[in-house]
């Protein structure tokens, strides 16, 4: 088709063509619909996965699906196809009921199905597929294949038997329970344990028990129990009854592996009577219902109690027999002991009499020896005391003579020192007296006041009356200095 808005190339004459007549879009799409109806007149079986699903909400409504096909080629490329599909109302009522009856499942997102479809094209809504039939055997086979692959993977990782190698406690009373708090199975489980004659410590770890989020929720509950595993004897996973679709969550590999690798024994009571989930195979003990799990725990404690009672009765019988045997043996030993005690008492009494006689003679001899020894010691002490006393007296006399000589020498030295000091003092006093006498002789004396030197009483008043030896007074010198003095002989003496 030529491009009419393109410039002609140099040297070429532009073609003289008229543009073709345009057709309406509806006519083009009608031709497409006619071609598809002629080319794909028959119906076809296809395998696809339900990527989106809109179920009818009322009677007479239709079911709308989005089908996808995705697989990996040999070169690793991802091929994907997608188409819209419709199950009309009347046909949906028949196909959905038959599919659920034969598979136990309802149509849901993620389910792989085989459908018989017919290609339809509409000018307004485009390409779509009309579903004519469903093959339930393919879906059952696909689920069985997935389940078998999961079991083989768990077997290769030794997760099918690991739980069964754990030792289940004889008396399970501390139980960690994973369930929905609103589930009827949880209520039945708690009620049955409360009616039992035993005390159970239950700790609930809430989790979703159905739906696509159930595996992740249960794994999260197991992760919450793991750090507290020393507080529990076992883990119980329970739920009420449900459809086969609700139980598909318990075939998920991640949940089954988490149960198989858990360090505590896991008991399951998922609430199905016929089928067995993969989680049941990896758990330590699988029971059908929550009440069956409760009955199992109660029965285990009852067997333990019966065994303990049996052991207790046997222990009592053995203890009674032992007590009787030991009582008879003690009676024989008591009689033998009484006879032996009497014989030993006679022997000890005879020996005691002999020792009393010996003991009566021995103290007197010892007393005589002690008196003689004391007498000798007394004489020795007197002699030693006199000798010591003489020795001490001689020592004291020698020390007295030595001290007397030392005292005389010290007394003589001290007296000489005192005489020399007295002579020096007298000489100093005479010198001072002579100096003061010369000074007084040079000073004019005015007893009545006026002049250079004045006499004052010890209280500082002018002196009145004659001077007598021994009297004390004050001399006010011409420079207003006051000197204490005392009359000695005919001249005054200055006091220090």
Short mmCIF file of C-alpha atoms in Angstrom, two decimals, residues 28-41 121:
data_model
loop_
_atom_site.label_atom_id
_atom_site.label_comp_id
_atom_site.label_asym_id
_atom_site.label_seq_id
_atom_site.Cartn_x
_atom_site.Cartn_y
_atom_site.Cartn_z
CA UNK A 28 -14.01 -5.44 9.01
CA UNK A 29 -14.87 -7.05 12.36
CA UNK A 30 -17.86 -8.78 10.73
CA UNK A 31 -15.49 -10.31 8.22
CA UNK A 32 -13.21 -11.41 11.09
CA UNK A 33 -16.18 -12.98 12.88
CA UNK A 34 -17.25 -14.75 9.69
CA UNK A 35 -13.72 -16.02 9.06
CA UNK A 36 -13.37 -17.31 12.63
CA UNK A 37 -16.79 -18.96 12.55
CA UNK A 38 -15.92 -20.70 9.28
CA UNK A 39 -12.37 -21.64 10.36
CA UNK A 40 -13.19 -22.65 13.95
CA UNK A 41 -16.69 -24.02 13.54
CA UNK A 121 -16.02 -13.31 18.27
#
